[in-house]
Tab-separated table of C-alpha atoms in Angstrom:
chain	number	residue	atom	x	y	z
A	1	UNK	CA	-0.145	-0.053	0.121
A	2	UNK	CA	1.447	3.226	-0.938
A	3	UNK	CA	1.807	5.805	2.019
A	4	UNK	CA	0.892	9.439	1.469
A	5	UNK	CA	3.117	11.664	3.852
A	6	UNK	CA	1.549	14.721	5.114
A	7	UNK	CA	3.799	17.988	5.947
A	8	UNK	CA	2.336	21.094	7.455
A	9	UNK	CA	4.533	24.316	6.256
A	10	UNK	CA	4.280	27.840	7.148
A	11	UNK	CA	2.210	27.732	10.513
A	12	UNK	CA	-0.964	26.006	9.378
A	13	UNK	CA	-1.357	27.824	5.876
A	14	UNK	CA	-0.335	24.872	3.785
A	15	UNK	CA	-0.774	21.274	3.915
A	16	UNK	CA	1.435	19.152	1.528
A	17	UNK	CA	1.088	15.987	0.453
A	18	UNK	CA	3.910	13.533	-1.257
A	19	UNK	CA	4.649	10.016	-2.062
A	20	UNK	CA	8.612	11.028	-1.645
A	21	UNK	CA	10.514	9.552	1.242
A	22	UNK	CA	12.841	12.595	1.360
A	23	UNK	CA	11.117	15.555	-0.473
A	24	UNK	CA	14.395	17.617	0.119
A	25	UNK	CA	16.705	14.764	-1.612
A	26	UNK	CA	16.863	16.702	-4.847
A	27	UNK	CA	17.613	19.897	-3.364
A	28	UNK	CA	20.370	18.638	-1.001
A	29	UNK	CA	21.839	17.119	-3.872
A	30	UNK	CA	22.467	20.180	-5.840
A	31	UNK	CA	23.013	22.622	-2.938
A	32	UNK	CA	24.254	20.334	-0.194
A	33	UNK	CA	24.886	21.649	3.503
A	34	UNK	CA	23.385	25.399	2.526
A	35	UNK	CA	20.111	23.660	1.791
A	36	UNK	CA	19.806	21.947	5.001
A	37	UNK	CA	20.779	25.392	6.907
A	38	UNK	CA	18.272	27.142	4.992
A	39	UNK	CA	15.553	24.727	5.840
A	40	UNK	CA	16.545	24.558	9.561
A	41	UNK	CA	16.404	28.286	9.719
A	42	UNK	CA	12.950	28.303	7.962
A	43	UNK	CA	11.450	25.825	10.360
A	44	UNK	CA	12.876	27.764	13.396
A	45	UNK	CA	11.899	31.378	12.048
A	46	UNK	CA	7.971	29.472	11.063
A	47	UNK	CA	8.001	28.726	15.232
A	48	UNK	CA	9.060	32.406	15.793
A	49	UNK	CA	12.061	31.308	17.489
A	50	UNK	CA	14.802	32.656	14.560
A	51	UNK	CA	14.585	36.308	13.375
A	52	UNK	CA	17.151	36.545	10.684
A	53	UNK	CA	18.476	39.842	9.800
A	54	UNK	CA	17.471	39.584	6.407
A	55	UNK	CA	14.381	37.557	4.643
A	56	UNK	CA	14.588	34.023	4.049
A	57	UNK	CA	12.184	34.655	1.224
A	58	UNK	CA	11.513	37.687	-1.101
A	59	UNK	CA	8.436	37.578	-3.388
A	60	UNK	CA	8.247	39.854	-6.276
A	61	UNK	CA	5.016	40.837	-7.978
A	62	UNK	CA	6.045	42.744	-11.129
A	63	UNK	CA	2.759	44.057	-12.110
A	64	UNK	CA	-0.839	43.857	-11.143
A	65	UNK	CA	-1.908	41.803	-13.858
A	66	UNK	CA	-3.838	38.305	-14.392
A	67	UNK	CA	-5.495	36.659	-17.240
A	68	UNK	CA	-7.942	35.105	-15.095
A	69	UNK	CA	-10.769	36.194	-12.526
A	70	UNK	CA	-10.962	33.497	-10.060
A	71	UNK	CA	-13.702	34.095	-7.579
A	72	UNK	CA	-11.480	33.815	-4.572
A	73	UNK	CA	-9.121	36.266	-6.022
A	74	UNK	CA	-9.108	40.095	-5.913
A	75	UNK	CA	-8.746	39.772	-9.731
A	76	UNK	CA	-12.212	38.334	-9.846
A	77	UNK	CA	-13.904	41.309	-8.160
A	78	UNK	CA	-13.215	44.353	-9.998
A	79	UNK	CA	-15.153	46.654	-7.272
A	80	UNK	CA	-12.016	45.436	-5.195
A	81	UNK	CA	-9.121	46.130	-7.100
A	82	UNK	CA	-8.831	49.774	-6.211
A	83	UNK	CA	-7.669	48.756	-2.998
A	84	UNK	CA	-5.050	46.397	-4.275
A	85	UNK	CA	-4.215	47.425	-7.611
A	86	UNK	CA	-1.595	49.943	-8.696
A	87	UNK	CA	-0.120	51.661	-11.820
A	88	UNK	CA	3.118	50.632	-12.909
A	89	UNK	CA	5.499	47.806	-13.344
A	90	UNK	CA	9.151	46.940	-11.831
A	91	UNK	CA	11.672	47.242	-14.518
A	92	UNK	CA	14.435	44.928	-15.077
A	93	UNK	CA	17.053	47.139	-13.616
A	94	UNK	CA	15.158	47.636	-10.407
A	95	UNK	CA	14.605	43.961	-10.241
A	96	UNK	CA	18.330	43.268	-10.673
A	97	UNK	CA	19.371	45.875	-7.956
A	98	UNK	CA	16.942	43.919	-5.872
A	99	UNK	CA	18.180	40.718	-6.244
A	100	UNK	CA	21.945	41.732	-6.211
A	101	UNK	CA	20.912	42.831	-2.725
A	102	UNK	CA	19.350	39.441	-1.906
A	103	UNK	CA	22.780	37.903	-2.851
A	104	UNK	CA	24.783	40.179	-0.901
A	105	UNK	CA	22.897	39.128	2.134
A	106	UNK	CA	22.815	35.543	1.225
A	107	UNK	CA	19.104	35.376	0.783
A	108	UNK	CA	18.250	31.844	-0.193
A	109	UNK	CA	14.828	31.860	-1.681
A	110	UNK	CA	12.831	34.074	-4.108
A	111	UNK	CA	9.371	33.995	-5.611
A	112	UNK	CA	8.412	35.260	-9.169
A	113	UNK	CA	4.679	36.256	-8.363
A	114	UNK	CA	2.375	37.136	-5.806
A	115	UNK	CA	-1.384	37.798	-6.881
A	116	UNK	CA	-0.224	38.042	-10.585
A	117	UNK	CA	0.305	35.600	-13.436
A	118	UNK	CA	4.002	35.547	-13.971
A	119	UNK	CA	4.050	34.120	-17.665
A	120	UNK	CA	2.439	37.659	-18.430
A	121	UNK	CA	6.134	39.062	-17.790
A	122	UNK	CA	7.953	39.461	-20.957
A	123	UNK	CA	11.118	39.248	-18.858
A	124	UNK	CA	10.286	36.434	-16.591
A	125	UNK	CA	13.223	33.889	-18.284
A	126	UNK	CA	15.498	36.815	-17.899
A	127	UNK	CA	14.924	37.404	-14.391
A	128	UNK	CA	14.952	33.761	-13.163
A	129	UNK	CA	18.464	33.419	-15.149
A	130	UNK	CA	19.408	36.637	-13.331
A	131	UNK	CA	18.438	35.292	-9.720
A	132	UNK	CA	20.101	31.838	-10.696
A	133	UNK	CA	23.423	33.683	-11.745
A	134	UNK	CA	23.524	35.508	-8.528
A	135	UNK	CA	23.617	32.359	-6.700
A	136	UNK	CA	19.792	32.444	-5.226
A	137	UNK	CA	18.957	28.642	-4.059
A	138	UNK	CA	15.387	28.181	-4.351
A	139	UNK	CA	13.074	29.988	-6.942
A	140	UNK	CA	9.499	29.701	-6.642
A	141	UNK	CA	6.643	30.566	-9.218
A	142	UNK	CA	2.767	29.938	-9.389
A	143	UNK	CA	0.958	29.922	-12.550
A	144	UNK	CA	-2.506	29.078	-13.485
A	145	UNK	CA	-0.882	27.361	-16.315
A	146	UNK	CA	-3.033	28.833	-19.175
A	147	UNK	CA	-0.012	30.302	-20.884
A	148	UNK	CA	2.279	27.595	-20.258
A	149	UNK	CA	3.012	26.484	-23.836
A	150	UNK	CA	5.339	23.696	-24.610
A	151	UNK	CA	7.815	26.318	-25.757
A	152	UNK	CA	7.392	28.176	-22.469
A	153	UNK	CA	7.805	24.932	-20.495
A	154	UNK	CA	11.138	24.468	-22.250
A	155	UNK	CA	12.294	27.615	-21.370
A	156	UNK	CA	11.324	27.357	-18.008
A	157	UNK	CA	13.219	23.835	-17.845
A	158	UNK	CA	16.242	25.625	-18.801
A	159	UNK	CA	16.502	28.015	-16.132
A	160	UNK	CA	17.567	27.370	-12.192
A	161	UNK	CA	13.850	27.436	-11.392
A	162	UNK	CA	13.497	25.090	-8.436
A	163	UNK	CA	9.892	24.891	-7.740
A	164	UNK	CA	6.792	25.549	-10.013
A	165	UNK	CA	3.276	25.236	-8.509
A	166	UNK	CA	0.261	24.927	-10.827
A	167	UNK	CA	-2.688	26.490	-9.429
A	168	UNK	CA	-5.782	24.335	-10.294
A	169	UNK	CA	-8.238	24.364	-7.163
A	170	UNK	CA	-10.425	21.558	-8.535
A	171	UNK	CA	-10.567	18.181	-9.788
A	172	UNK	CA	-13.546	17.993	-12.021
A	173	UNK	CA	-14.333	20.086	-14.874
A	174	UNK	CA	-17.651	21.225	-13.371
A	175	UNK	CA	-16.068	22.447	-9.921
A	176	UNK	CA	-13.045	24.085	-11.892
A	177	UNK	CA	-15.275	26.468	-14.074
A	178	UNK	CA	-17.000	27.718	-10.950
A	179	UNK	CA	-13.988	28.767	-9.473
A	180	UNK	CA	-11.334	29.640	-12.078
A	181	UNK	CA	-13.079	32.077	-14.193
A	182	UNK	CA	-12.026	32.672	-17.756
A	183	UNK	CA	-9.813	29.582	-17.822
A	184	UNK	CA	-9.896	26.718	-20.045
A	185	UNK	CA	-9.903	23.283	-17.871
A	186	UNK	CA	-8.633	21.062	-20.525
A	187	UNK	CA	-6.197	23.404	-21.776
A	188	UNK	CA	-4.678	23.797	-18.380
A	189	UNK	CA	-4.706	19.934	-17.542
A	190	UNK	CA	-2.862	19.565	-21.123
A	191	UNK	CA	-0.389	22.191	-20.691
A	192	UNK	CA	0.765	20.564	-16.966
A	193	UNK	CA	0.946	17.213	-18.670
A	194	UNK	CA	3.127	18.474	-21.296
A	195	UNK	CA	5.517	20.278	-18.888
A	196	UNK	CA	5.528	16.964	-16.753
A	197	UNK	CA	6.312	15.200	-19.313
A	198	UNK	CA	8.873	17.228	-20.819
A	199	UNK	CA	10.683	17.006	-17.177
A	200	UNK	CA	10.886	13.266	-17.296
A	201	UNK	CA	12.060	13.205	-20.783
A	202	UNK	CA	15.037	15.312	-19.402
A	203	UNK	CA	15.219	13.141	-16.628
A	204	UNK	CA	15.766	15.635	-14.033
A	205	UNK	CA	14.523	16.535	-10.620
A	206	UNK	CA	14.194	19.977	-10.152
A	207	UNK	CA	11.954	22.248	-10.610
A	208	UNK	CA	9.950	20.371	-8.031
A	209	UNK	CA	6.276	20.274	-8.897
A	210	UNK	CA	3.341	21.168	-7.002
A	211	UNK	CA	-0.556	21.269	-7.740
A	212	UNK	CA	-2.534	23.292	-5.171
A	213	UNK	CA	-5.992	23.650	-4.287
A	214	UNK	CA	-7.566	26.918	-1.885
A	215	UNK	CA	-9.781	25.390	0.110
A	216	UNK	CA	-13.424	26.695	-0.533
A	217	UNK	CA	-17.134	25.883	-0.110
A	218	UNK	CA	-17.326	24.951	-3.857
A	219	UNK	CA	-14.325	22.320	-3.825
A	220	UNK	CA	-14.064	20.728	-0.348
A	221	UNK	CA	-16.138	17.921	-1.345
A	222	UNK	CA	-13.009	17.467	-3.966
A	223	UNK	CA	-9.942	17.580	-1.490
A	224	UNK	CA	-9.359	13.551	-1.002
A	225	UNK	CA	-10.064	12.721	-4.801
A	226	UNK	CA	-7.687	15.694	-5.866
A	227	UNK	CA	-5.156	14.746	-3.624
A	228	UNK	CA	-5.331	11.221	-4.869
A	229	UNK	CA	-5.253	11.937	-8.834
A	230	UNK	CA	-2.331	14.472	-8.344
A	231	UNK	CA	-0.081	12.613	-5.685
A	232	UNK	CA	1.671	10.246	-8.203
A	233	UNK	CA	1.967	12.720	-10.888
A	234	UNK	CA	3.655	15.899	-8.882
A	235	UNK	CA	6.064	16.171	-6.248
A	236	UNK	CA	3.511	17.828	-3.831
A	237	UNK	CA	-0.030	18.264	-3.431
A	238	UNK	CA	-0.966	21.305	-1.733
A	239	UNK	CA	-4.409	22.213	0.119
A	240	UNK	CA	-4.171	25.708	1.085
A	241	UNK	CA	-5.965	27.822	3.688
A	242	UNK	CA	-8.570	30.013	2.159
A	243	UNK	CA	-8.793	33.900	3.440
A	244	UNK	CA	-11.444	36.060	2.644
A	245	UNK	CA	-10.738	38.402	0.025
A	246	UNK	CA	-11.788	41.676	1.580
A	247	UNK	CA	-11.589	41.216	5.257
A	248	UNK	CA	-12.250	45.050	6.225
A	249	UNK	CA	-13.268	48.187	4.374
A	250	UNK	CA	-16.332	46.793	2.899
A	251	UNK	CA	-20.261	46.999	3.855
A	252	UNK	CA	-21.699	44.807	6.415
A	253	UNK	CA	-23.535	42.981	3.825
A	254	UNK	CA	-20.593	42.172	1.590
A	255	UNK	CA	-20.536	38.472	1.955
A	256	UNK	CA	-16.830	38.338	0.873
A	257	UNK	CA	-15.873	40.210	4.084
A	258	UNK	CA	-17.438	37.643	6.306
A	259	UNK	CA	-16.590	34.427	4.471
A	260	UNK	CA	-15.699	31.370	6.236
A	261	UNK	CA	-11.937	31.095	6.458
A	262	UNK	CA	-11.342	27.400	5.408
A	263	UNK	CA	-8.236	25.797	6.493
A	264	UNK	CA	-6.404	22.335	6.093
A	265	UNK	CA	-5.557	22.385	9.623
A	266	UNK	CA	-7.851	22.616	13.006
A	267	UNK	CA	-7.297	24.816	15.776
A	268	UNK	CA	-6.059	28.188	16.015
A	269	UNK	CA	-4.061	29.925	13.282
A	270	UNK	CA	-0.867	31.879	13.859
A	271	UNK	CA	1.189	33.838	11.384
A	272	UNK	CA	5.031	33.454	10.740
A	273	UNK	CA	5.404	35.586	7.824
A	274	UNK	CA	7.226	38.583	9.648
A	275	UNK	CA	9.844	36.220	10.540
A	276	UNK	CA	10.227	34.774	7.310
A	277	UNK	CA	9.241	37.037	3.966
A	278	UNK	CA	8.740	40.054	2.231
A	279	UNK	CA	6.656	40.972	-0.548
A	280	UNK	CA	7.444	43.425	-2.984
A	281	UNK	CA	4.764	44.710	-5.636
A	282	UNK	CA	5.657	46.404	-8.888
A	283	UNK	CA	5.284	50.109	-7.951
A	284	UNK	CA	7.735	49.610	-5.206
A	285	UNK	CA	5.751	48.724	-2.051
A	286	UNK	CA	6.948	46.290	0.487
A	287	UNK	CA	4.415	44.180	2.295
A	288	UNK	CA	4.678	41.791	5.335
A	289	UNK	CA	2.670	39.049	4.127
A	290	UNK	CA	0.476	37.482	1.238
A	291	UNK	CA	-2.960	38.676	2.327
A	292	UNK	CA	-5.133	40.267	-0.502
A	293	UNK	CA	-5.442	43.671	1.276
A	294	UNK	CA	-1.751	43.819	2.617
A	295	UNK	CA	-1.026	46.949	0.978
A	296	UNK	CA	-2.981	48.665	3.778
A	297	UNK	CA	-0.373	47.481	6.273
A	298	UNK	CA	2.661	48.290	3.937
A	299	UNK	CA	5.909	48.570	5.698
A	300	UNK	CA	8.126	50.374	3.315
A	301	UNK	CA	9.069	51.210	-0.438
A	302	UNK	CA	12.014	49.908	-2.219
A	303	UNK	CA	12.254	53.422	-4.069
A	304	UNK	CA	13.292	54.910	-0.631
A	305	UNK	CA	14.726	52.152	1.325
A	306	UNK	CA	16.926	48.957	0.978
A	307	UNK	CA	15.355	45.592	1.651
A	308	UNK	CA	17.479	45.201	4.623
A	309	UNK	CA	16.158	48.646	6.002
A	310	UNK	CA	12.596	47.451	5.494
A	311	UNK	CA	13.204	44.246	7.115
A	312	UNK	CA	14.585	45.709	10.216
A	313	UNK	CA	12.310	48.705	10.240
A	314	UNK	CA	10.193	49.503	13.462
A	315	UNK	CA	6.878	48.580	11.459
A	316	UNK	CA	8.207	45.039	11.095
A	317	UNK	CA	9.448	44.894	14.578
A	318	UNK	CA	6.084	45.830	15.977
A	319	UNK	CA	4.482	43.102	13.838
A	320	UNK	CA	6.928	40.760	15.255
A	321	UNK	CA	6.153	41.911	18.900
A	322	UNK	CA	2.577	41.601	18.556
A	323	UNK	CA	2.544	38.368	16.989
A	324	UNK	CA	4.837	36.817	19.063
A	325	UNK	CA	2.970	37.963	22.020
A	326	UNK	CA	-0.286	36.593	20.629
A	327	UNK	CA	-1.801	40.448	21.201
A	328	UNK	CA	-2.983	41.797	17.740
A	329	UNK	CA	-4.937	44.599	18.855
A	330	UNK	CA	-4.264	47.539	17.178
A	331	UNK	CA	-3.320	45.537	13.944
A	332	UNK	CA	-5.624	46.580	11.209
A	333	UNK	CA	-5.772	43.484	9.249
A	334	UNK	CA	-4.044	40.517	11.086
A	335	UNK	CA	-6.874	39.751	13.776
A	336	UNK	CA	-9.617	39.216	10.616
A	337	UNK	CA	-6.921	37.172	8.801
A	338	UNK	CA	-5.945	34.547	11.061
A	339	UNK	CA	-9.046	34.332	13.223
């Protein structure tokens, strides 16, 4: 009988399932002891026991743009975009400056998107290659796979990308079309299969692949069948916690502001983002977490301060202090996000 191993990540936000005996083995083979040190530091940071002097993970959203309008995402609700969207994008020169700073501080990991679709970025391949050249170990990317052509798959496999997550959110066509608006279920499934087959043909272990489901009312009945279908095809299957799109600044009758926060893990939630990560948007705003409305609690701007200065700012220290104490009084977003 095949055993599915489960691993909780990032303080209960994600529950990964895998058939692999040692999911870290391909990374350890490539990066050696540096990988183990990174993962030890990440685990300690997630427990709020280790406060690095520079983020362990920097996620870049180069522009506010997506080709889908999924119901659980701000892109699916145009009336909410004014609280999240921004003009402009992160040019390649600015991105390289930030990657250079990450390299200087030996930051082990970056992400190529936040709430945007990275395959819409014409400079994506060059961005990944530059980060690889500067010695960033772990390079993540999430995609809805609509634009993942065979040609793009080949290009991505030629970069230093180490993790690729396919955001799917449903197993069946009927459920998929309820959630991932404007997407083509058959095209997405075919594109993912093409990527996975190309990886097999090349006989390579990285990038590690993951398929994810954000747990919602519309798909909760498919969780087990989703996991069983994908677990033998990809390296991980992720069931992710759903947080309401609009936790504040909305009318009392806006159901989105009071949606149930589904979680793959029972019990009280906690948040360790402030010990782990920074999120940088295309207009330069620096955010402390992945929440849809985190622009409301921005902690700095990369056009005014370095990543190091933002990470060590009073705003970040205040977040760490309150989360460590479990006292979120006075914080605008956090109490509604992790309730």
